[in-house]
Amino acid sequence: MLPLSVQLHQLFTGFTFTFLLQAALSTLALAVAGCSCGLLVGLVVACLRRSRTLYLLPLRMVLVVFVELMRRIPFLVTLFLTLFVLQALGTNLSFFSIALIAVCLIATAYLAEIFRAGFDSVPQPQIDAAKTLNFSPLQILFTVMLPQSWKVVLPPAFSFMVSFIKDTALASQLGVVELTFAGKILITRGYSAFLIYGLVMLVYFALSWPLSLLGAWLEQCTQRAFNPTADAMPAGTTPITPALPNPALLDRR
Amino acid sequence: MPHLDINNLSCSYGSQPVLDGLSLSVEKGQVVSLIGGSGSGKSTLLRVIMGLTQPTGGSISIGEQAVDYGSAASVRAAREKIAIVFQQYNLFNNMSVLRNVMVTPTRVQKRDERKVRDEAMTLLSKVGLKDKANVYPAQLSGGQQQRVAISRALALQPQILLLDEITSALDPELVGEVLDSVRQLARDGMTMLLVSHEMRFVREVSDQVAMMDKGRIVEMAPPEQLFTQPQQPRTQAFMQKVAWH
Ligand SMILES: Nc1ncnc2c1ncn2[C@@H]1O[C@H](COP(=O)(O)OP(=O)(O)O)[C@@H](O)[C@H]1O
Ligand SMILES: [Mg+2]
C-alpha cells in the first residue's frame, strides 16, 4: 500500500478525483431523480387513489397493487425486476437508465403512500365545506388538503428521502458506478479503506444534510402557519396549540 | 313560486332509507325550521340540497331552476345560490379568519380582491369579529368560529342559507351571540332553512316549522300553531319531550 501522503495527493489530483466526483454525481442524480419523480408522481398517484370516478376504477386498482407491492419487496429485487422486465421488452437501455427507472418506481410508491396518509388526515368536513363553496378538485387539493397535510407528510417524506440517498447505493449491483461502488474500486486499487470510506461517508453526509435541514425548516414553517406566535395575536386571546402528531408514529414505513 | 322547492325526495344509505318521499317548500324571504329527533334525516336533507349526498329520487328546484344532481354544472349553479353553515363550523384550519371569508369570493368567484376584502371586513364587523380578522380558527371560541362560518357563507352573497344545528356544539353562554346573527339575517329577508333544537329561538324566528320523522315531514305549520296545538301524535310526543327540557 502506498504511504498515506501519496494516497492523499493522488486522491485529490486528476483522474481519481474526477472518478469520485462522477460517482458522487451519479448518486446525486439517482437521488434527485427518484425524489423529484417520487414527489410529483407520488402526489398524482395519491390523488388518483382518492378519486371516486367510476371509469378510473381499473387505474386505481393498478395503482393500489403497485404501491402495496413496491413497498413490500426489497429495493434490490425491484432493481433486478426492472432490469429483467426491460430486457424482456427488448429495450436497450444503459444500466444507469435502468437504475434510474427503478429508483423512480420505488420512490413513487413510498411517497404516494406518505401523501395518502397525509390526505387521510384531513377531516372530511373540511373537504365537504370546500365542495359546498364550489372549490374545484384542484383548488381543494392546493388550498385545503395539501396545506393541512404538510404536518403529517413532511416528517416521513423527508426521513424517507434522506435514507433514500444512501439506498441508491444498491444501483452498484447493476454495475452503476455510484459513490459506494466507486469507493470499492478505489480500495482495490490500493487506497486505504479508512481513507476512502471516510471520504465516501463525508460525501453521503454532505448530500443528505442539506435535505434534512430543508425538511426541518419546512416543518417549522408549516407549524407556524397553524400556530402563530403569541405576539402575532391581538391581546386577550389564548393560544390553543393544536396537538401536533408525534412524528415517530407517523413514520409508517 | 317557492324559492326552494323539494318534491318527493328520497335518499338512502345502503338499503336504509333516510329520506322517504319528503316534500317541502320555502317561500322567498321565509324562515323555515326543521325540528325532529336525532337520526330523523335533517342533516341528510341539507346535505342532499348542497349536493354532498346523492338523492335516490325526487326533485329539488331553486326558483324556477330544477337541480340535476347528476350534472356537475347544475350542482355548481345551485351552490352559487345556496350556502350552508355546519354544526361543527368547518372553517378551514389552515387559513386566517379573513382568508376563510375571502377565499371563495376571490378564488372561486374571481371577484376583485380589494372589494371582497372590504365586504369581508364589513361582514366580520357585523358579527363583532373585526379585530379577529388575522387570527386562526383554532384560536377562537366555538361561538366566534360559528360567527365566522356565517360570515364565510354570506360572503358568497347566497340567495338561500341552510343552517344545520349551528348552536349545538356551543357552550350555552355562546349560543346567544350566534342566534343574534341569525335573527339579523331573518330581519334582512334572507330565505333560510334551518335545523335547530333551540325551541324558543325556532318559535320566535320561523315563519313555518316542519316536524321531521323517519325521513318525512309529518307536520308543517306556523310556529304558534305547531307549538301550542300540534295535530300529529308524533309531534305531540316530541313537544312533550322538549317541554321537559
Ligand atoms: N354517512 C352515513 N352513512 C350511513 N348512514 C348515515 C350516514 N349519515 C347519516 N346516516 C344515517 O342516516 C340517518 C339520518 O341521519 P341525519 O340526517 O344525520 O339525522 P339528523 O341530522 O336528523 O340527526 C341516521 O340514521 C344516520 O345513522
Ligand atoms: Mg344532524
Coordinates of C-alpha atoms and ligand atoms in Angstrom, one line a residue:
Chain A
M1 CA 0.0 0.0 0.0
L2 CA 1.2 3.5 -0.8
P3 CA 2.1 5.9 2.0
L4 CA -0.9 8.0 3.2
S5 CA 0.6 11.3 1.9
V6 CA 0.9 9.9 -1.5
Q7 CA -2.6 8.4 -1.4
L8 CA -4.0 11.8 -0.4
H9 CA -2.1 13.5 -3.1
Q10 CA -3.2 11.1 -5.7
L11 CA -6.8 11.2 -4.4
F12 CA -7.2 14.8 -5.0
T13 CA -5.5 15.1 -8.3
G14 CA -6.5 14.3 -11.8
F15 CA -8.2 11.0 -12.6
T16 CA -9.1 9.7 -9.2
F17 CA -10.8 12.9 -8.1
T18 CA -12.8 13.1 -11.3
F19 CA -13.7 9.5 -10.9
L20 CA -15.1 10.1 -7.3
L21 CA -16.8 13.3 -8.4
Q22 CA -18.6 11.5 -11.2
A23 CA -19.6 8.7 -8.8
A24 CA -21.0 11.3 -6.4
L25 CA -22.8 12.9 -9.3
S26 CA -24.4 9.5 -10.2
T27 CA -25.6 9.1 -6.6
L28 CA -26.9 12.6 -6.6
A29 CA -28.6 12.1 -10.0
L30 CA -30.3 8.9 -8.8
A31 CA -31.4 10.5 -5.5
V32 CA -32.7 13.7 -7.1
A33 CA -34.4 11.9 -10.0
G34 CA -36.0 9.4 -7.5
C35 CA -37.1 12.1 -5.1
S36 CA -38.5 14.5 -7.6
C37 CA -40.3 11.8 -9.6
G38 CA -41.5 10.3 -6.3
L39 CA -42.8 13.6 -5.1
L40 CA -44.6 14.6 -8.3
V41 CA -45.9 11.2 -9.5
G42 CA -46.5 10.1 -5.9
L43 CA -48.7 13.1 -5.4
V44 CA -50.6 12.3 -8.6
V45 CA -51.0 8.7 -7.6
A46 CA -52.3 9.6 -4.1
C47 CA -54.8 12.0 -5.7
L48 CA -56.0 9.4 -8.2
R49 CA -56.4 6.8 -5.4
R50 CA -58.8 9.2 -3.8
S51 CA -60.9 9.9 -6.9
R52 CA -64.3 8.2 -6.9
T53 CA -64.8 8.4 -10.7
L54 CA -66.1 5.1 -12.0
Y55 CA -64.1 5.0 -15.2
L56 CA -60.8 5.4 -13.2
L57 CA -61.5 2.3 -11.2
P58 CA -59.2 0.0 -13.2
L59 CA -56.4 2.6 -12.9
R60 CA -57.0 2.9 -9.2
M61 CA -56.7 -0.9 -8.7
V62 CA -53.5 -1.0 -10.7
L63 CA -52.1 1.9 -8.5
V64 CA -53.1 0.2 -5.2
V65 CA -51.3 -3.0 -6.3
F66 CA -48.3 -1.0 -7.5
V67 CA -47.9 0.9 -4.2
E68 CA -48.6 -2.0 -1.9
L69 CA -46.3 -4.3 -3.9
M70 CA -43.4 -1.9 -4.2
R71 CA -43.3 -1.2 -0.5
R72 CA -43.2 -4.8 0.3
I73 CA -40.4 -6.1 -1.9
P74 CA -36.7 -5.3 -1.2
F75 CA -35.2 -2.5 -3.3
L76 CA -32.7 -5.0 -4.7
V77 CA -35.5 -7.2 -6.1
T78 CA -37.2 -4.2 -7.6
L79 CA -33.9 -3.3 -9.3
F80 CA -33.4 -6.7 -10.8
L81 CA -37.1 -7.0 -11.8
T82 CA -36.9 -3.7 -13.6
L83 CA -33.8 -4.9 -15.4
F84 CA -35.3 -8.2 -16.5
V85 CA -38.6 -6.7 -17.5
L86 CA -36.9 -4.0 -19.6
Q87 CA -34.6 -6.6 -21.1
A88 CA -37.5 -8.9 -21.9
L89 CA -39.3 -6.0 -23.6
G90 CA -36.2 -5.8 -25.8
T91 CA -35.2 -2.3 -24.7
N92 CA -31.5 -1.4 -25.0
L93 CA -31.1 0.9 -22.0
S94 CA -27.9 1.5 -20.1
F95 CA -27.6 0.1 -16.6
F96 CA -27.7 3.6 -15.3
S97 CA -31.0 4.3 -17.0
I98 CA -32.4 1.1 -15.7
A99 CA -31.3 2.0 -12.1
L100 CA -32.8 5.5 -12.7
I101 CA -36.2 3.9 -13.6
A102 CA -36.1 1.5 -10.7
V103 CA -35.3 4.3 -8.2
C104 CA -38.2 6.4 -9.6
L105 CA -40.6 3.5 -9.2
I106 CA -39.6 2.9 -5.6
A107 CA -39.7 6.5 -4.5
T108 CA -43.1 7.0 -6.2
A109 CA -44.6 4.1 -4.3
Y110 CA -43.3 5.2 -0.9
L111 CA -44.1 8.9 -1.3
A112 CA -47.5 8.1 -2.8
E113 CA -48.3 6.2 0.4
I114 CA -47.0 9.1 2.6
F115 CA -49.2 11.5 0.7
R116 CA -52.2 9.1 1.1
A117 CA -51.7 9.1 4.8
G118 CA -51.5 12.9 4.8
F119 CA -54.7 13.2 2.8
D120 CA -56.5 10.8 5.1
S121 CA -55.5 13.0 8.0
V122 CA -57.6 15.9 6.6
P123 CA -61.1 15.7 8.2
Q124 CA -63.8 15.0 5.7
P125 CA -65.9 18.0 6.9
Q126 CA -63.1 20.3 5.7
I127 CA -63.5 18.8 2.2
D128 CA -67.3 19.0 2.4
A129 CA -67.1 22.6 3.2
A130 CA -64.8 23.3 0.3
K131 CA -67.2 21.4 -2.0
T132 CA -70.2 23.4 -0.9
L133 CA -68.2 26.5 -1.6
N134 CA -67.7 25.3 -5.2
F135 CA -64.0 24.8 -5.0
S136 CA -62.7 22.8 -8.0
P137 CA -60.9 19.5 -7.2
L138 CA -57.6 21.2 -7.8
Q139 CA -58.5 24.1 -5.5
I140 CA -59.5 21.6 -2.8
L141 CA -56.1 19.9 -3.3
F142 CA -54.0 23.0 -3.2
T143 CA -55.8 25.3 -0.8
V144 CA -57.2 22.8 1.7
M145 CA -55.8 19.3 1.5
L146 CA -52.1 19.9 0.9
P147 CA -51.7 22.8 3.4
Q148 CA -53.4 20.7 6.0
S149 CA -51.4 17.5 5.2
W150 CA -47.9 19.0 5.4
K151 CA -47.5 18.4 9.1
V152 CA -48.3 14.8 8.5
V153 CA -46.5 14.4 5.2
L154 CA -43.2 16.3 5.8
P155 CA -41.6 14.3 8.6
P156 CA -41.9 10.9 7.0
A157 CA -41.3 12.2 3.5
F158 CA -38.0 13.8 4.4
S159 CA -37.0 10.9 6.5
F160 CA -37.7 8.7 3.5
M161 CA -35.8 10.9 1.1
V162 CA -32.8 11.2 3.4
S163 CA -32.5 7.4 3.8
F164 CA -33.2 7.1 0.1
I165 CA -30.0 8.9 -0.8
K166 CA -28.0 6.1 0.7
D167 CA -30.3 3.4 -0.7
T168 CA -29.3 4.4 -4.2
A169 CA -26.0 2.5 -3.4
L170 CA -27.9 -0.6 -4.5
A171 CA -27.6 0.6 -8.0
S172 CA -24.0 -0.7 -7.8
Q173 CA -25.5 -4.2 -8.0
L174 CA -26.2 -3.4 -11.7
G175 CA -22.7 -2.2 -12.2
V176 CA -23.6 1.5 -12.0
V177 CA -20.5 3.3 -10.6
E178 CA -22.1 5.3 -7.9
L179 CA -20.4 6.5 -4.7
T180 CA -20.2 3.2 -2.8
F181 CA -19.1 1.2 -5.8
A182 CA -16.5 3.9 -6.7
G183 CA -15.1 3.6 -3.2
K184 CA -14.8 -0.2 -3.5
I185 CA -13.0 0.2 -6.8
L186 CA -10.5 2.7 -5.4
I187 CA -9.8 0.3 -2.5
T188 CA -9.0 -2.5 -4.8
R189 CA -6.6 0.0 -6.5
G190 CA -4.6 0.2 -3.3
Y191 CA -6.2 3.1 -1.4
S192 CA -6.7 2.8 2.3
A193 CA -10.2 1.6 3.2
F194 CA -10.3 4.0 6.1
L195 CA -9.5 6.9 3.8
I196 CA -11.9 6.0 1.1
Y197 CA -14.9 5.0 3.2
G198 CA -14.3 8.1 5.4
L199 CA -14.4 10.2 2.3
V200 CA -17.5 8.3 1.0
M201 CA -19.2 8.9 4.3
L202 CA -18.5 12.6 4.2
V203 CA -19.9 12.9 0.7
Y204 CA -23.1 11.0 1.7
F205 CA -23.4 13.3 4.7
A206 CA -22.9 16.4 2.5
L207 CA -25.6 15.2 0.1
S208 CA -28.2 14.4 2.8
W209 CA -27.6 17.0 5.4
P210 CA -29.0 20.0 3.4
L211 CA -32.1 17.9 2.7
S212 CA -32.5 17.3 6.5
L213 CA -32.2 21.0 7.1
L214 CA -34.7 21.8 4.4
G215 CA -37.1 19.3 5.9
A216 CA -36.7 20.7 9.4
W217 CA -37.2 24.3 8.1
L218 CA -40.3 23.4 6.1
E219 CA -41.8 21.6 9.2
Q220 CA -41.2 24.7 11.2
C221 CA -42.9 26.9 8.5
T222 CA -46.0 24.7 8.4
Q223 CA -46.3 24.5 12.1
R224 CA -46.1 28.2 12.4
A225 CA -49.0 28.6 10.0
F226 CA -51.3 26.7 12.3
N227 CA -49.6 28.0 15.5
P228 CA -48.8 31.7 15.0
T229 CA -46.5 33.2 17.7
A230 CA -48.1 34.9 20.6
D231 CA -47.0 38.4 19.5
A232 CA -48.9 38.0 16.2
M233 CA -52.1 37.7 18.1
P234 CA -54.2 40.5 19.5
A235 CA -54.2 40.9 23.2
G236 CA -56.8 38.8 25.1
T237 CA -56.7 35.7 23.0
T238 CA -55.4 32.5 24.4
P239 CA -53.4 30.5 22.0
I240 CA -54.8 27.0 21.7
T241 CA -52.0 24.8 20.5
P242 CA -53.3 22.2 18.1
A243 CA -52.0 18.8 19.2
L244 CA -49.1 18.0 16.9
P245 CA -48.8 14.4 15.8
N246 CA -45.9 12.5 17.0
P247 CA -43.5 12.2 14.0
A248 CA -42.3 8.9 15.3
L249 CA -45.8 7.5 15.0
L250 CA -46.3 9.0 11.6
D251 CA -43.3 7.3 10.0
R252 CA -45.3 4.4 8.8
R253 CA -42.6 2.8 6.7
Chain B
M1 CA -93.4 30.3 -6.7
P2 CA -91.4 28.9 -3.8
H3 CA -87.8 29.9 -3.5
L4 CA -86.7 26.4 -2.6
D5 CA -89.0 23.5 -3.6
I6 CA -88.3 20.0 -2.6
N7 CA -90.5 17.3 -4.1
N8 CA -90.9 13.7 -3.1
L9 CA -87.2 13.5 -2.2
S10 CA -85.7 10.1 -1.3
C11 CA -82.2 9.2 -0.2
S12 CA -80.8 6.1 1.4
Y13 CA -77.5 4.9 2.8
G14 CA -77.3 1.3 1.5
S15 CA -80.6 -0.3 2.0
Q16 CA -81.7 2.0 4.8
P17 CA -83.9 4.8 3.6
V18 CA -83.0 8.1 5.3
L19 CA -85.3 10.5 3.3
D20 CA -88.5 8.9 2.3
G21 CA -90.5 10.9 -0.2
L22 CA -90.0 14.2 1.5
S23 CA -91.7 17.4 0.2
L24 CA -91.1 20.9 1.5
S25 CA -91.1 24.4 0.1
V26 CA -89.7 27.6 1.3
E27 CA -91.0 30.9 0.0
K28 CA -88.7 33.8 -0.7
G29 CA -87.7 35.7 2.4
Q30 CA -89.2 33.0 4.7
V31 CA -87.5 31.2 7.5
V32 CA -88.5 27.5 7.8
S33 CA -87.2 25.5 10.7
L34 CA -86.8 21.7 10.8
I35 CA -87.3 20.1 14.1
G36 CA -87.3 16.4 14.9
G37 CA -85.4 13.7 16.8
S38 CA -81.9 12.7 16.2
G39 CA -81.5 10.5 13.2
S40 CA -84.7 11.7 11.5
G41 CA -82.7 12.8 8.4
K42 CA -82.5 16.6 8.9
S43 CA -78.7 16.8 8.2
T44 CA -79.1 14.4 5.3
L45 CA -81.8 16.7 3.8
L46 CA -79.4 19.7 3.9
R47 CA -76.5 17.6 2.5
V48 CA -78.6 16.4 -0.4
I49 CA -79.6 20.0 -1.2
M50 CA -75.9 21.0 -1.2
G51 CA -75.0 18.1 -3.5
L52 CA -72.9 16.4 -0.8
T53 CA -75.1 13.3 -0.8
Q54 CA -76.8 11.9 -3.9
P55 CA -80.6 11.7 -3.8
T56 CA -82.1 8.4 -5.0
G57 CA -85.4 10.0 -6.2
G58 CA -87.5 13.2 -6.3
S59 CA -86.5 16.7 -7.3
I60 CA -85.3 20.0 -5.9
S61 CA -85.8 23.4 -7.6
I62 CA -84.3 26.7 -6.7
G63 CA -86.6 29.4 -8.0
E64 CA -87.5 28.1 -11.5
Q65 CA -84.4 26.1 -11.9
A66 CA -84.5 22.4 -11.3
V67 CA -81.2 21.0 -9.9
D68 CA -79.8 18.0 -11.7
Y69 CA -77.6 16.3 -9.1
G70 CA -76.1 14.1 -11.8
S71 CA -74.6 17.1 -13.5
A72 CA -71.6 18.9 -12.1
A73 CA -72.5 22.1 -13.8
S74 CA -76.0 22.1 -12.4
V75 CA -74.7 21.4 -8.9
R76 CA -72.2 24.2 -9.2
A77 CA -75.0 26.6 -10.2
A78 CA -77.1 25.5 -7.2
R79 CA -74.1 26.1 -4.9
E80 CA -73.8 29.6 -6.2
K81 CA -77.3 30.3 -4.8
I82 CA -77.3 28.3 -1.6
A83 CA -74.8 28.4 1.2
I84 CA -74.6 26.2 4.3
V85 CA -73.3 26.6 7.8
F86 CA -72.4 23.3 9.6
Q87 CA -72.8 22.3 13.2
Q88 CA -69.1 21.9 13.6
Y89 CA -68.3 25.3 11.8
N90 CA -65.8 23.5 9.4
L91 CA -63.7 26.6 9.0
F92 CA -60.5 26.0 7.0
N93 CA -57.9 25.4 9.8
N94 CA -55.0 26.5 7.6
M95 CA -56.4 30.0 6.9
S96 CA -56.9 33.1 8.9
V97 CA -60.4 34.3 9.7
L98 CA -60.2 36.9 7.0
R99 CA -58.9 34.4 4.5
N100 CA -61.7 32.0 5.3
V101 CA -64.2 34.6 4.4
M102 CA -62.3 35.9 1.4
V103 CA -61.1 32.7 -0.2
T104 CA -64.3 31.7 -2.1
P105 CA -65.2 35.2 -3.5
T106 CA -61.6 35.7 -4.7
R107 CA -60.6 32.2 -5.8
V108 CA -63.9 30.7 -6.9
Q109 CA -66.0 33.6 -7.9
K110 CA -62.9 35.5 -9.1
R111 CA -64.1 38.8 -7.8
D112 CA -61.9 41.9 -7.2
E113 CA -59.7 41.2 -4.1
R114 CA -59.8 44.7 -2.7
K115 CA -63.6 44.9 -2.9
V116 CA -64.0 41.5 -1.4
R117 CA -61.7 42.5 1.5
D118 CA -63.9 45.5 2.3
E119 CA -67.0 43.3 2.2
A120 CA -65.4 40.7 4.3
M121 CA -64.4 43.2 6.9
T122 CA -68.0 44.6 6.9
L123 CA -69.4 41.1 7.4
L124 CA -66.9 40.4 10.2
S125 CA -67.8 43.6 12.0
K126 CA -71.5 42.8 11.7
V127 CA -70.8 39.7 13.8
G128 CA -68.5 41.6 16.1
L129 CA -65.2 39.9 14.9
K130 CA -63.4 42.7 13.1
D131 CA -60.5 42.5 15.5
K132 CA -60.1 38.8 14.9
A133 CA -59.6 39.1 11.2
N134 CA -56.0 37.8 11.3
V135 CA -56.4 35.1 13.9
Y136 CA -56.6 31.4 13.0
P137 CA -59.7 29.4 13.8
A138 CA -58.0 27.3 16.5
Q139 CA -57.5 30.5 18.5
L140 CA -61.3 31.3 18.6
S141 CA -64.1 30.1 20.8
G142 CA -66.8 28.0 19.3
G143 CA -69.2 30.9 19.1
Q144 CA -66.7 33.1 17.4
Q145 CA -65.9 30.3 14.9
Q146 CA -69.5 29.8 14.2
R147 CA -70.0 33.5 13.5
V148 CA -67.0 33.4 11.1
A149 CA -68.6 30.5 9.4
I150 CA -71.8 32.5 9.0
S151 CA -69.7 35.4 7.5
R152 CA -68.0 32.9 5.2
A153 CA -71.3 31.7 3.9
L154 CA -72.7 35.2 3.5
A155 CA -69.6 36.3 1.6
L156 CA -70.9 34.3 -1.3
Q157 CA -73.9 36.5 -1.5
P158 CA -76.3 33.5 -1.4
Q159 CA -80.0 33.7 -2.0
I160 CA -80.7 30.9 0.4
L161 CA -79.0 29.9 3.6
L162 CA -79.1 26.5 5.2
L163 CA -78.1 26.2 8.9
D164 CA -77.6 22.8 10.5
E165 CA -77.8 22.9 14.3
I166 CA -75.3 25.7 14.3
T167 CA -75.5 26.2 18.1
S168 CA -75.4 22.5 19.1
A169 CA -71.7 22.4 19.5
L170 CA -71.5 25.6 21.6
D171 CA -71.4 26.2 25.3
P172 CA -74.7 27.6 26.4
E173 CA -73.4 31.1 27.1
L174 CA -72.2 31.4 23.5
V175 CA -75.5 30.4 21.9
G176 CA -77.0 33.9 22.2
E177 CA -74.3 35.7 20.1
V178 CA -74.8 33.2 17.2
L179 CA -78.6 33.3 17.3
D180 CA -78.4 37.1 17.3
S181 CA -76.6 37.0 13.9
V182 CA -79.3 34.7 12.6
R183 CA -82.1 37.0 13.8
Q184 CA -80.5 39.8 12.0
L185 CA -80.4 37.8 8.8
A186 CA -84.1 36.9 9.2
R187 CA -84.9 40.6 9.6
D188 CA -82.9 41.4 6.4
G189 CA -85.2 39.0 4.5
M190 CA -82.8 36.1 3.8
T191 CA -84.5 32.9 2.8
M192 CA -83.5 30.3 5.3
L193 CA -84.0 26.6 6.1
L194 CA -82.6 25.8 9.5
V195 CA -82.3 22.9 11.8
S196 CA -82.3 23.7 15.5
H197 CA -83.0 22.4 18.9
E198 CA -83.3 25.9 20.4
M199 CA -87.1 25.8 20.6
R200 CA -87.6 29.3 21.9
F201 CA -85.5 30.6 19.1
V202 CA -87.3 28.5 16.5
R203 CA -90.6 29.7 17.7
E204 CA -89.5 33.3 17.6
V205 CA -87.7 33.4 14.2
S206 CA -89.6 31.0 12.0
D207 CA -92.4 31.6 9.6
Q208 CA -93.0 27.8 9.3
V209 CA -91.9 25.0 11.4
A210 CA -91.7 21.4 10.0
M211 CA -91.6 18.4 12.2
M212 CA -89.5 15.6 10.7
D213 CA -89.6 11.9 11.5
K214 CA -88.2 8.9 9.7
G215 CA -87.2 10.9 6.6
R216 CA -90.6 12.6 6.1
I217 CA -92.2 15.9 7.2
V218 CA -95.0 14.7 9.4
E219 CA -96.4 18.2 10.1
M220 CA -95.7 21.7 9.0
A221 CA -97.4 24.8 10.4
P222 CA -96.7 28.3 11.6
P223 CA -94.8 28.2 15.0
E224 CA -97.6 29.3 17.3
Q225 CA -99.9 26.6 15.9
L226 CA -97.3 23.8 15.9
F227 CA -96.0 24.5 19.4
T228 CA -99.4 25.0 21.0
Q229 CA -101.7 22.8 19.0
P230 CA -99.7 20.0 17.3
Q231 CA -102.0 17.8 15.3
Q232 CA -99.9 14.7 14.8
P233 CA -99.2 12.2 17.6
R234 CA -95.5 12.2 16.7
T235 CA -95.3 16.0 17.0
Q236 CA -97.3 15.9 20.3
A237 CA -94.9 13.4 21.7
F238 CA -91.9 15.4 20.6
M239 CA -93.3 18.6 22.0
Q240 CA -93.8 16.9 25.3
K241 CA -90.3 15.7 25.5
V242 CA -88.9 19.1 24.5
A243 CA -91.1 20.8 27.1
W244 CA -89.5 18.9 29.9
H245 CA -86.0 20.2 28.9
Ligands
LIG1 N1 -72.6 8.7 6.1 C1 -73.6 7.9 6.5 N2 -73.6 6.6 6.3 C2 -74.6 5.8 6.7 N3 -75.6 6.2 7.4 C3 -75.7 7.5 7.7 C4 -74.7 8.4 7.3 N4 -75.0 9.7 7.7 C5 -76.2 9.5 8.3 N5 -76.6 8.3 8.4 C6 -77.9 7.7 8.9 O1 -78.9 8.5 8.4 C7 -79.9 8.7 9.4 C8 -80.2 10.2 9.4 O2 -79.1 10.9 9.8 P1 -79.0 12.5 9.9 O3 -79.5 13.1 8.6 O4 -77.7 12.9 10.3 O5 -80.1 12.8 11.1 P2 -80.3 14.1 11.9 O6 -79.5 15.2 11.4 O7 -81.8 14.4 11.8 O8 -79.9 13.8 13.3 C9 -79.4 8.2 10.7 O9 -80.0 7.0 11.0 C10 -77.9 8.0 10.4 O10 -77.4 6.9 11.2
MG2 MG -77.9 16.4 12.2

